XYZ file of C-alpha atoms in Angstrom:
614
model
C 28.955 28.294 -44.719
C 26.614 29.408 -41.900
C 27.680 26.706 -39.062
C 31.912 27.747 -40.364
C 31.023 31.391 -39.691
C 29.972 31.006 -36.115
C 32.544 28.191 -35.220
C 35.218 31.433 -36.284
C 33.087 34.065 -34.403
C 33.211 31.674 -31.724
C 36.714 31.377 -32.025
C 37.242 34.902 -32.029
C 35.161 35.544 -28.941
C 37.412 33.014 -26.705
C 40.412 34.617 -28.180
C 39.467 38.456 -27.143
C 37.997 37.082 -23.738
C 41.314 35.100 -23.572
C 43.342 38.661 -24.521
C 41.246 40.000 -21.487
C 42.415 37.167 -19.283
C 46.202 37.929 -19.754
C 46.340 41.407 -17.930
C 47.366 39.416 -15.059
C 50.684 38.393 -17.140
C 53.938 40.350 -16.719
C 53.927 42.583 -19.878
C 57.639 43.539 -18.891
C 59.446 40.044 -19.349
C 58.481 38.902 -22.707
C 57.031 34.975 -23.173
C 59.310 31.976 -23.560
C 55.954 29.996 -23.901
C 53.263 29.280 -25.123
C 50.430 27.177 -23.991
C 47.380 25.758 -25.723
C 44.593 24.511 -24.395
C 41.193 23.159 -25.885
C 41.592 26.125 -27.885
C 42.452 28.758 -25.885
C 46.373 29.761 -26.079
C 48.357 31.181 -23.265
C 51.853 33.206 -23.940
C 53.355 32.679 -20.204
C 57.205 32.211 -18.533
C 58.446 28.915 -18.392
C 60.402 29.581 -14.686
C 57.038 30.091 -13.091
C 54.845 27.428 -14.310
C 58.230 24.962 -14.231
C 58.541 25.444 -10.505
C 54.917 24.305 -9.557
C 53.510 22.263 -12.567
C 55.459 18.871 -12.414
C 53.856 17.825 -16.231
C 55.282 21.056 -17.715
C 58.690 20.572 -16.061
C 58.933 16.719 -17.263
C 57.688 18.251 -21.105
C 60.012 20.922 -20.814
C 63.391 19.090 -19.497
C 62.647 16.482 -22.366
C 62.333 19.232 -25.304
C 65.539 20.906 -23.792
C 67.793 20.731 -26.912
C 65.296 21.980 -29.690
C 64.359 24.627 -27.514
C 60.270 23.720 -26.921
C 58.264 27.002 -27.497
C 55.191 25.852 -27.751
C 53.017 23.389 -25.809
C 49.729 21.612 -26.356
C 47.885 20.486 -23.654
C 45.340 17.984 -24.480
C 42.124 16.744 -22.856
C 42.678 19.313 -19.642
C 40.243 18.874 -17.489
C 38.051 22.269 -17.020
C 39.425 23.322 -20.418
C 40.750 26.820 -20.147
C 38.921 27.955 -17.511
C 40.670 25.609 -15.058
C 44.119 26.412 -16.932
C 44.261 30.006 -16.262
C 43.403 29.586 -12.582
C 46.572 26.881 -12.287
C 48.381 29.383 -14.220
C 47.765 32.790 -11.671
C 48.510 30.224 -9.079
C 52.053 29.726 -10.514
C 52.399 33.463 -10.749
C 51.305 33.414 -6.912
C 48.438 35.424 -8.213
C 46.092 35.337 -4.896
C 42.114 33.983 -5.963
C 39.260 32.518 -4.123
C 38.879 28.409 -3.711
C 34.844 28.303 -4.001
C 32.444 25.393 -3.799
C 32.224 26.734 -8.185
C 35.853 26.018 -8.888
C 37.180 23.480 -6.154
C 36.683 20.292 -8.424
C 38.143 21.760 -11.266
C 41.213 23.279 -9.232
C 41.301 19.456 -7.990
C 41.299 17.842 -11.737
C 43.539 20.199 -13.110
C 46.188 19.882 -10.360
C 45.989 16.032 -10.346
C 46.905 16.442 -14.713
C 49.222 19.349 -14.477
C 50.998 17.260 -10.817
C 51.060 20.543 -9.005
C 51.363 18.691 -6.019
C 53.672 18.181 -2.488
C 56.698 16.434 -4.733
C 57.608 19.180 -6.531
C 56.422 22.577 -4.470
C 55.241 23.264 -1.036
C 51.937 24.195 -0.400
C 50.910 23.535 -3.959
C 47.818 23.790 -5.374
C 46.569 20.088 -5.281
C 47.093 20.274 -1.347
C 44.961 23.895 -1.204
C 42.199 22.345 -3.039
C 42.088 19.334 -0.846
C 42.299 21.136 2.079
C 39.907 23.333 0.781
C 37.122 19.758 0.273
C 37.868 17.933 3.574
C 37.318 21.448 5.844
C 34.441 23.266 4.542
C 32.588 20.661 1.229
C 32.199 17.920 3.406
C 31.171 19.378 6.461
C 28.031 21.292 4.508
C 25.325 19.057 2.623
C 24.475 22.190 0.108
C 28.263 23.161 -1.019
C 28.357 19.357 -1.117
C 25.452 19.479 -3.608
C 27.243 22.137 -5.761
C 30.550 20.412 -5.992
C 28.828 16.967 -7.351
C 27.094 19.276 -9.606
C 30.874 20.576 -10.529
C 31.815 17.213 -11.143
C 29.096 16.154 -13.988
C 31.351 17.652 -16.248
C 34.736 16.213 -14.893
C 34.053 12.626 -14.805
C 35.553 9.988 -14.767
C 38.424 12.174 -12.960
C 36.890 13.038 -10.396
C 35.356 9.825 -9.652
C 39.322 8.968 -9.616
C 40.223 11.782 -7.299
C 37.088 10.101 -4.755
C 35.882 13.394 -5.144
C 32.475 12.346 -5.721
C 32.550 9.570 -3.447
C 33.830 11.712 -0.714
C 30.804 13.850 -1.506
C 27.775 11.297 -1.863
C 29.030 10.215 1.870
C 29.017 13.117 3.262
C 25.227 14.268 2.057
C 24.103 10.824 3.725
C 25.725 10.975 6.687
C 24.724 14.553 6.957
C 20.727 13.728 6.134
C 21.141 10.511 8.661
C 22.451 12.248 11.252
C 19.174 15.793 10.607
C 17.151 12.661 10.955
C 18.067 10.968 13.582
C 18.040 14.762 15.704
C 14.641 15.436 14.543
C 13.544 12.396 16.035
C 14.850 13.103 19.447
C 13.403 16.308 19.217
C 10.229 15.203 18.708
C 10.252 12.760 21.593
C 8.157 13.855 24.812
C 6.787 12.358 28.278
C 3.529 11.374 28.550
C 1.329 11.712 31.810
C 2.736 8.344 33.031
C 6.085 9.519 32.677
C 6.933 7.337 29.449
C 8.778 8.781 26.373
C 6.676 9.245 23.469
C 6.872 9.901 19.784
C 4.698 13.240 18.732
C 3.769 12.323 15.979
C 1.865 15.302 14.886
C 5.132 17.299 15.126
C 5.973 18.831 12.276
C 8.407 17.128 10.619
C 11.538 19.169 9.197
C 14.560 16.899 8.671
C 13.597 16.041 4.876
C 14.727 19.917 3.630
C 17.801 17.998 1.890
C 15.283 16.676 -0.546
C 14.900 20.096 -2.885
C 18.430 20.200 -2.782
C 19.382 17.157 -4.190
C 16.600 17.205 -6.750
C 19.189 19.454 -9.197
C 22.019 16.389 -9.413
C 22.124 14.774 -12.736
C 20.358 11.427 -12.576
C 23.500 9.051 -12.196
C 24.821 11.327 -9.800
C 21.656 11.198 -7.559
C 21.007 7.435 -7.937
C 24.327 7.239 -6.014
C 23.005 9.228 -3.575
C 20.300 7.709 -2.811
C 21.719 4.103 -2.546
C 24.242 5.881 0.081
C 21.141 7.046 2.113
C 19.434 3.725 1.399
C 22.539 2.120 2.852
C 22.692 4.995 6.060
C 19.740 3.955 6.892
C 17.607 6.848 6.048
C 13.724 6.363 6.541
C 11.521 4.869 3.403
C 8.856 7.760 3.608
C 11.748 10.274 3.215
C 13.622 8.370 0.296
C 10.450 8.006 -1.378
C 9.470 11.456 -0.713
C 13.195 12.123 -2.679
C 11.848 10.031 -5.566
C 8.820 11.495 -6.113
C 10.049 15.096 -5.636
C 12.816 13.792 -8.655
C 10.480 12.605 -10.973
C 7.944 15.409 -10.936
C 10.948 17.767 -11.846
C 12.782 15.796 -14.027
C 9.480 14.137 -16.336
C 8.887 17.442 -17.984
C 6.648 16.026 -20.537
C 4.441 14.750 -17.603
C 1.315 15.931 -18.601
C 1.258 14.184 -21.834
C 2.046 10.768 -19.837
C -1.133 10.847 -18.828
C -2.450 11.907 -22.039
C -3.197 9.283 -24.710
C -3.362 12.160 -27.604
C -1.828 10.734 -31.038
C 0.643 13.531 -30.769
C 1.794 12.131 -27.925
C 2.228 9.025 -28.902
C 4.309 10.342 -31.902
C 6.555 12.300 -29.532
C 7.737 9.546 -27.559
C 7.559 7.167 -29.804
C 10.446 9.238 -32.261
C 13.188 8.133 -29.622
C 13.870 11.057 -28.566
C 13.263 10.449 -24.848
C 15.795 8.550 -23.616
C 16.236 11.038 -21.089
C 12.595 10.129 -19.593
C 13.203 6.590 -20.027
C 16.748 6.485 -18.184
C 15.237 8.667 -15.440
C 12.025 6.406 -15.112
C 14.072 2.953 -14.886
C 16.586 4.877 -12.178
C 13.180 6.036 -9.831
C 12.077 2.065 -10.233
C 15.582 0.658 -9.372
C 15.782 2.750 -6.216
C 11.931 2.415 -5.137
C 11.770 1.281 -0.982
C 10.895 -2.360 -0.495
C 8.727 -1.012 2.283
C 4.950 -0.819 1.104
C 3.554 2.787 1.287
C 6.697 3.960 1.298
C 5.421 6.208 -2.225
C 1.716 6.951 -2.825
C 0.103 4.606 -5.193
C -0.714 7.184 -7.253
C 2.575 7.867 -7.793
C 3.086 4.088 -8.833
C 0.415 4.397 -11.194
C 2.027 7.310 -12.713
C 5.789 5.600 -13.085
C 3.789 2.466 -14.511
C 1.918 4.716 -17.742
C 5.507 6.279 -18.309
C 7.000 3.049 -18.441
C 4.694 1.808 -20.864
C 4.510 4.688 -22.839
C 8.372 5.202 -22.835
C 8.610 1.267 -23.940
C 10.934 0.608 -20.783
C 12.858 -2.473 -19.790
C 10.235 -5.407 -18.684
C 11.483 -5.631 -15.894
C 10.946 -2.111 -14.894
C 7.371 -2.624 -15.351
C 7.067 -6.048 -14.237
C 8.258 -4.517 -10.761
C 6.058 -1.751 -10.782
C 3.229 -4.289 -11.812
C 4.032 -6.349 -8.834
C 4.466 -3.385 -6.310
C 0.884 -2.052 -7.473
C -0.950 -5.605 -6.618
C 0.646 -5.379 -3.145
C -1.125 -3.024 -2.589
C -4.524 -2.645 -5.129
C -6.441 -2.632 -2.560
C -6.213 1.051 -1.813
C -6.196 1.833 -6.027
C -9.167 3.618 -7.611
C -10.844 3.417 -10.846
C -8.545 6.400 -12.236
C -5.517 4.568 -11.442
C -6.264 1.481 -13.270
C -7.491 3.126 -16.007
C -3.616 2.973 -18.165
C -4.366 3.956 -21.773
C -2.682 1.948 -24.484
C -0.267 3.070 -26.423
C -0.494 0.875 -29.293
C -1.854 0.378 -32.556
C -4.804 2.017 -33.578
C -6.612 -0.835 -33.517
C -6.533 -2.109 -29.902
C -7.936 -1.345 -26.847
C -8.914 2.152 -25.430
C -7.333 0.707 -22.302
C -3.778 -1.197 -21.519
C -6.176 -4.344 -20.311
C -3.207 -6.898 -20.496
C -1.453 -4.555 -17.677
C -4.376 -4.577 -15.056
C -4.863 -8.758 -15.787
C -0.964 -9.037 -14.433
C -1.049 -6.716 -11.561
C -4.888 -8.695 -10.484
C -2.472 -11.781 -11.201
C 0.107 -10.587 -8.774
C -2.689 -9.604 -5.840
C -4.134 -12.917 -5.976
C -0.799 -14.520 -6.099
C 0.578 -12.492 -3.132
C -2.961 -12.741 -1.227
C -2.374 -16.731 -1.607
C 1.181 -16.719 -0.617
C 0.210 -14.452 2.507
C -2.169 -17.435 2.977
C 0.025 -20.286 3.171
C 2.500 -18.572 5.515
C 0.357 -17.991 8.278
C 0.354 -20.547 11.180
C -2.814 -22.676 11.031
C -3.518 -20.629 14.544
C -5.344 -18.164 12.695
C -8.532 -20.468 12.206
C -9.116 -20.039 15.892
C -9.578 -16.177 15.100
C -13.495 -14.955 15.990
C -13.432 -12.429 13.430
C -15.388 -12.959 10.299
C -13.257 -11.254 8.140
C -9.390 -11.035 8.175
C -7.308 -7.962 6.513
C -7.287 -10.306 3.154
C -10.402 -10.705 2.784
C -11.366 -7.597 3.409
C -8.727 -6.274 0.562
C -10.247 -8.862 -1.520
C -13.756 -7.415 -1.025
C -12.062 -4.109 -1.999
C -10.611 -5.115 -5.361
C -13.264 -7.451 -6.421
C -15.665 -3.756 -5.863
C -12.729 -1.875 -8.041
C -12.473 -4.866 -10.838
C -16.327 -4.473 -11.540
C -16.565 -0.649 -11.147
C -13.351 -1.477 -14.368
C -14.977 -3.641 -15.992
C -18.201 -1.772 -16.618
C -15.442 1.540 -17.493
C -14.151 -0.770 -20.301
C -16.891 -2.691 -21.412
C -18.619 -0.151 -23.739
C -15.326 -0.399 -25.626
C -15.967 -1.759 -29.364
C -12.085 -3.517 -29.799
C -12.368 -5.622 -26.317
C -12.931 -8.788 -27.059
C -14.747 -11.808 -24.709
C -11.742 -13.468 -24.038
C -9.602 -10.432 -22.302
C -13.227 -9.379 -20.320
C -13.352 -12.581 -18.823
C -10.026 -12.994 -17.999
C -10.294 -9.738 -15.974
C -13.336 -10.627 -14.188
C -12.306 -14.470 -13.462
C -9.074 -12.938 -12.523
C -9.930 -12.826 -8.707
C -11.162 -16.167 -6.593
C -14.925 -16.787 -6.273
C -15.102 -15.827 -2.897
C -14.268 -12.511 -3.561
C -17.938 -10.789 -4.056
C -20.521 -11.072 -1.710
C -22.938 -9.454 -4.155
C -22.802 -9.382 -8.005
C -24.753 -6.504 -8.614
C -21.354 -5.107 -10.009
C -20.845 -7.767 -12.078
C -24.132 -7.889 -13.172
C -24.208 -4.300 -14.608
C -20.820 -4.761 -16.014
C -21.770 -7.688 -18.519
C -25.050 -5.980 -19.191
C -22.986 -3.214 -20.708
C -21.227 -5.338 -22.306
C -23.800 -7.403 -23.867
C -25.466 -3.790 -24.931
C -22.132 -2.259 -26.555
C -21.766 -6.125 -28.606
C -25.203 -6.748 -29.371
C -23.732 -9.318 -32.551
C -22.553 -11.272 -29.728
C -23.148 -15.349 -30.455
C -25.306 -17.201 -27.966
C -22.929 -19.691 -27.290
C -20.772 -16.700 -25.911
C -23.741 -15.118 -24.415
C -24.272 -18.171 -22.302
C -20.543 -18.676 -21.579
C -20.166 -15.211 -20.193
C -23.432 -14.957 -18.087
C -21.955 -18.317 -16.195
C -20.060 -15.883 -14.455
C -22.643 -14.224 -12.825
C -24.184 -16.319 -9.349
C -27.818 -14.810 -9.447
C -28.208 -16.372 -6.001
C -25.786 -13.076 -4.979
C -27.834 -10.663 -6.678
C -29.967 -7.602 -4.776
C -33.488 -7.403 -5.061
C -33.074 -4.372 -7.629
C -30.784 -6.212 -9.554
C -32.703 -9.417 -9.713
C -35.661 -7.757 -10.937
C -34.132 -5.870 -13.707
C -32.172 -9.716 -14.608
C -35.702 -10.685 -15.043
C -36.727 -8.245 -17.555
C -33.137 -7.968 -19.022
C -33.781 -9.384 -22.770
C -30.263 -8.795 -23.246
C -29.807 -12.241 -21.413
C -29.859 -15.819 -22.394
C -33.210 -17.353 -21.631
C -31.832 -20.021 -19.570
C -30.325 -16.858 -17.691
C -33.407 -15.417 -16.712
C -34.950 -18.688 -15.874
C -32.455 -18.947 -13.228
C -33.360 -15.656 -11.994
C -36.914 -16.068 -11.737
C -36.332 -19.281 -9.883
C -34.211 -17.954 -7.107
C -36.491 -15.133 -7.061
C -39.470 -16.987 -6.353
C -37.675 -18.805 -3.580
C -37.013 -15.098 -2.408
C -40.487 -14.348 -2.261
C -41.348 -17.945 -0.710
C -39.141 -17.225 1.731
C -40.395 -13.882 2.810
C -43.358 -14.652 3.063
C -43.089 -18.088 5.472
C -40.864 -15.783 7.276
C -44.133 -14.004 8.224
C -45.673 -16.864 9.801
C -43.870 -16.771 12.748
C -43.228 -20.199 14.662
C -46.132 -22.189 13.084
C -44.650 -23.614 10.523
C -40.839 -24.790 10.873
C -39.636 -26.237 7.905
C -40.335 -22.804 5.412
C -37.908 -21.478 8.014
C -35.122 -23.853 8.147
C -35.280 -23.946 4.448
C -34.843 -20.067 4.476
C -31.758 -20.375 7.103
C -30.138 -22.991 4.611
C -30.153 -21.378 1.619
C -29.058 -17.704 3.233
C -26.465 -20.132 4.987
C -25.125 -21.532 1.979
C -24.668 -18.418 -0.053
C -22.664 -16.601 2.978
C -20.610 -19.764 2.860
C -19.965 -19.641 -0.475
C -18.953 -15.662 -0.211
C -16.469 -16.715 2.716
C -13.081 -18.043 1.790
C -12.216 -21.256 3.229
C -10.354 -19.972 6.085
C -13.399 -17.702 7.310
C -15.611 -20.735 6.555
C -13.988 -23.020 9.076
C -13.459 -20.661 11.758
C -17.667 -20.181 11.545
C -17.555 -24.236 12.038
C -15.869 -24.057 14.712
C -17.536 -21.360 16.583
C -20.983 -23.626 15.674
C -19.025 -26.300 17.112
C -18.842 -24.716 20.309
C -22.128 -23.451 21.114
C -23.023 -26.929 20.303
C -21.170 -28.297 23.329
C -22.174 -25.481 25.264
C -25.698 -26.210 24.589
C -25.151 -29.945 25.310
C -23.567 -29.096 28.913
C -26.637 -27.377 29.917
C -28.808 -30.169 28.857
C -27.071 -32.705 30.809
C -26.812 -30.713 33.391
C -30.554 -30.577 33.678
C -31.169 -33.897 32.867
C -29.048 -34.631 35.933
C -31.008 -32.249 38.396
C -34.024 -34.205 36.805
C -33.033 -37.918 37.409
C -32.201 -36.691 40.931
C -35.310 -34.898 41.880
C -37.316 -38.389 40.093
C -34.985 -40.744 42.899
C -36.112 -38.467 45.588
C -39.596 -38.265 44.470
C -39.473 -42.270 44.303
C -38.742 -42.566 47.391
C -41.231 -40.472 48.843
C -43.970 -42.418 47.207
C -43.013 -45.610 48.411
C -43.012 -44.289 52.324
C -46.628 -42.465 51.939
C -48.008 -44.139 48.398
C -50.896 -41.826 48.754
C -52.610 -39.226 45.747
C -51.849 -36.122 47.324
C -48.176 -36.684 46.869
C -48.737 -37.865 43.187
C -50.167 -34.492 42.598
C -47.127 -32.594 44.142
C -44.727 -34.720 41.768
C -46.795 -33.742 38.536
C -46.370 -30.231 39.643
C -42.686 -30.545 40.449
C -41.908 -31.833 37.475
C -43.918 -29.315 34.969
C -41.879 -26.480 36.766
C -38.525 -28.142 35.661
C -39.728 -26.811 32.268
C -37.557 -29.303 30.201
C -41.046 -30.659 28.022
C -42.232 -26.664 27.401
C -42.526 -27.799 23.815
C -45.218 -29.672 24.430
C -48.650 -28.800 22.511
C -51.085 -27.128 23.941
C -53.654 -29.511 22.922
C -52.409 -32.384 25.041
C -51.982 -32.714 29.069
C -50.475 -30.292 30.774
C -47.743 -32.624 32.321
C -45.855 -35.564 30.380
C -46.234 -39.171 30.806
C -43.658 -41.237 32.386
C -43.675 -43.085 29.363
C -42.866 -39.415 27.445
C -40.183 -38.923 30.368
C -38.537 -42.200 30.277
C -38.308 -41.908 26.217
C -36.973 -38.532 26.154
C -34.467 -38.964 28.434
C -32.981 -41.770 26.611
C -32.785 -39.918 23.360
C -30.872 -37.251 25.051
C -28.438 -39.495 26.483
C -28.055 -41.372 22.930
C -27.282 -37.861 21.471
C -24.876 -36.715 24.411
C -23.348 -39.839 24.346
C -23.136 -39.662 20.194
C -21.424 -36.255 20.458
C -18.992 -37.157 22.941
């Protein structure tokens, strides 16, 4: 009884507004006709609405015999609104074509066929002259029309009202664009144009504006500017702008409260869920284009909203693009699942480190095998990788106090990147030990299997010494770490000794040697082999070139000795030759000069090796 008694006070209310509406009517003549529309009823003259409305004339002429009083307009676009401005138009009743009314003036003109054919200057024509001088040649009344025409679809769509529209906002934000970049251009000293790029930046004020458009309508508007050629940073600046006003239940997003959970899971969000899917779909290829953040955010709503997979699977594989500029907050997506699971979505972070590794490999096997000749230790990848492998430990200690995670999906997140990836498993060191602490019923068998992960070789000094005492580990565990600890120590201390003992020292290089190897990838790892190779050579050049300067200086000395054969000279030629300083390694303990036994052997091993190398 309630809901009948306001649908007839409703009622009521359009008919006294309507009652208000008809002062404009001629009282004096009385009505022929009477119109109905979407509720609303009209008594008007059937001469005046006959001569402009083409629709009325073709209903009237065909009710001719039984006298038609009475006429029922259905599905009118604009409802009565629209009606009674066609109607003071056929009256010649002068009102004002706005940006508020010009779509429906164009809808209801198109049904009624007030147009050219059957009057001059009729409305249809106004209304369309109305759109192509003054809508399209202003991005804002361009915005209000579309917003005019969420309620008049599809006909308006039809009419290429909308279309006309959407064009002209992205030609109009092109063309700000391309003017603030001239304007920001400048000479240098040298006389060259420029870019300032710390000019402020002021052809992105169409972004507020467009953020009121209902979601289809702005999708539409952004693949036009997409397809205009408007700049990434500013679409994405669009998108971002969109979502924060749109996503009004942001906050919880981001909070994994049970009420929350209930909320969107009721299905009563499939406002959120359309709009989150739309921001995905029209996301820039370009990286950075959006702040990871950002990406971060869209990826919890999608999970939380249960979107598409493949809305999330892109987001997922936009995120590992570019991981290595994530933090610990970002990866840290609660799940939204059953009460038993995980505090954190873990199976989420596995494929995005799945997608880094798979996109640091592919960036791999595209470059030209050039790059090996690089002298730089590191390349960009590897340094990302050293960045993610930091934030994947700094995780996996976050999630390892939690009771539900089991061995399986913690190893899976730390094996996820290649072993090459930490330099130092002091991170991964103190993640497992929480993890060992928070599952203390943990079987030995998985003990073992999990510390395998760990390369105590890479551990710091602080971290092997607390492995040592760390009970929480397998014994064969800390074996290992008092092992490479005591060659630690060994090495230390022969390091102190200076020159007098060798081989302590070459055993030190070797093993320091091996474990930077093993911390470089492959591609690092042969560019250090070849940079070996060539101080090598370099080092063999100079010792042939000595050699050389020595066999020539021996010929000469020869033949000296021959012509005077006397002591004096033999005494000169010792000294000659200790000054060449190619036997300085020689022992203090022995003559001061070598034999020409000594000479003559050495000189053939260096030739054997020169020759060997070459």
């Amino acid at each position: 009884m309630d809901r009948s008694d306001k649908q007839q006070q409703l009622s009521l209310a359009k008919c006294a507004r309507q009652r208000c509406n008809e002062e404009w009517i001629f009282r004096d003549v009385p009505s022929d006709i009477t119109i109905e529309v979407s509720g609303g009823t009209f008594h008007l003259h059937k001469f005046p609405l006959v001569s402009r409305s083409g629709r009325i004339r073709k209903l009237v002429a065909e009710h001719r015999d039984s006298d038609m009083s009475r006429v029922e307009l259905l599905n009118l676009p604009g409802g009565a609104e629209s009606f009674e401005l066609a109607a003071k138009f056929c009256y010649g009743i002068n009102f004002e074509i706005t940006s508020m009314n010009v779509a429906q003036l164009c809808c209801v003109s198109d049904y009624l066929e007030m147009t050219e054919e059957f009057s001059k200057d009729n409305l249809n024509s106004r209304a369309e002259e109305y759109i192509e001088s003054i809508v399209c040649k202003n991005l804002e009344i361009c915005v209000e029309v579309l917003q005019q025409c969420e309620n008049l679809l599809p006909l308006a769509d039809e009419l290429k009202i909308v279309s006309r529209c959407i064009d002209a906002i992205a030609s109009k934000a092109c063309a700000e664009q391309i003017a603030s970049s001239f304007s920001r251009l400048e000479y240098s000293s040298s006389g060259r144009l420029n870019m300032n790029r710390q000019a402020k930046r002021d052809e992105d004020w169409w972004i507020e504006d467009i953020s009121v458009l209902r979601i289809d309508l702005y999708q539409r508007v952004m693949t036009a500017m997409k397809c205009r050629g408007v700049r990434p940073e500013s679409i994405g600046a669009s998108l971002v702008g969109y979502a924060q006003k749109e996503l009004t239940k942001k906050s919880s997003l981001w909070n994994p409260s049970s009420q929350a959970k209930a909320d969107f899971l009721s299905g009563s969000n499939g406002h959120e869920k359309l709009v989150v899917e739309t921001i995905v779909s029209l996301l820039p290829v370009e990286k950075l284009a959006v702040p990871i953040t950002f990406l971060f955010g869209l990826l919890r709503s999608a999970v939380m909203l249960d979107c598409t997979v493949a809305c999330r699977l892109d987001l997922e594989r936009r995120i590992g693009s570019q991981l290595d500029i994530a933090t610990l907050d970002d990866l840290l997506i609660p799940s939204f699942r059953n009460a038993g699971d995980t505090l954190f979505d873990v199976d989420t972070v596995h494929r995005i480190l799945v997608n880094f590794s798979q996109q640091d490999d592919s960036e791999d096997d595209m470059e030209d095998a050039s790059v090996f000749e690089s002298d730089s230790p590191h390349s960009p990848s590897q340094s990302a990788l050293f960045k993610v492998a930091k934030l994947v430990d700094n995780y996996l200690a976050e999630i390892a106090p939690d009771a539900n995670l089991k061995l399986a999906k913690f190893m899976v997140i730390a094996e996820a990147l290649p072993t090459h990836a930490r330099t130092v498993h002091d991170g991964l060191y103190r993640a497992i030990d929480i993890y060992l602490k928070a599952h203390q019923g943990l079987p030995e068998f998985d003990r073992k299997k999990l510390c395998k992960m760990i390369d105590f070789q890479k551990l710091s000094q602080e971290a092997g010494a607390h492995a040592a005492q760390n009970e929480r580990l397998p014994l064969q565990s800390i074996v290992q770490v008092l092992y490479f600890e005591q060659i630690r120590l060994r090495n230390s201390l022969s390091c102190s000794y200076g020159d007098d003992d060798h081989k302590p020292m070459h055993q030190s290089w070797r093993i320091s040697s091996g474990a930077l190897s093993a911390a470089m990838s492959p591609r690092d790892n042969y560019a250090s082999l070849r940079r070996e190779n060539r101080e090598l050579k370099l080092e063999l050049a100079r010792l042939r070139m000595r050699l050389n300067d020595l066999e020539k200086e021996h010929v000469c000395m020869k033949r000296d000795m021959e012509k005077s054969n006397s002591r004096k000279f033999m005494s000169s030629f010792s000294k000659k030759i200790g000054k060449l300083g190619f036997f300085g390694h020689s022992s203090s303990r022995g003559s001061s000069s070598p034999s020409k036994y000594s000479h003559r052997t050495d000189s053939k091993v260096i030739e054997r090796t020169c020759a060997s190398t070459e």
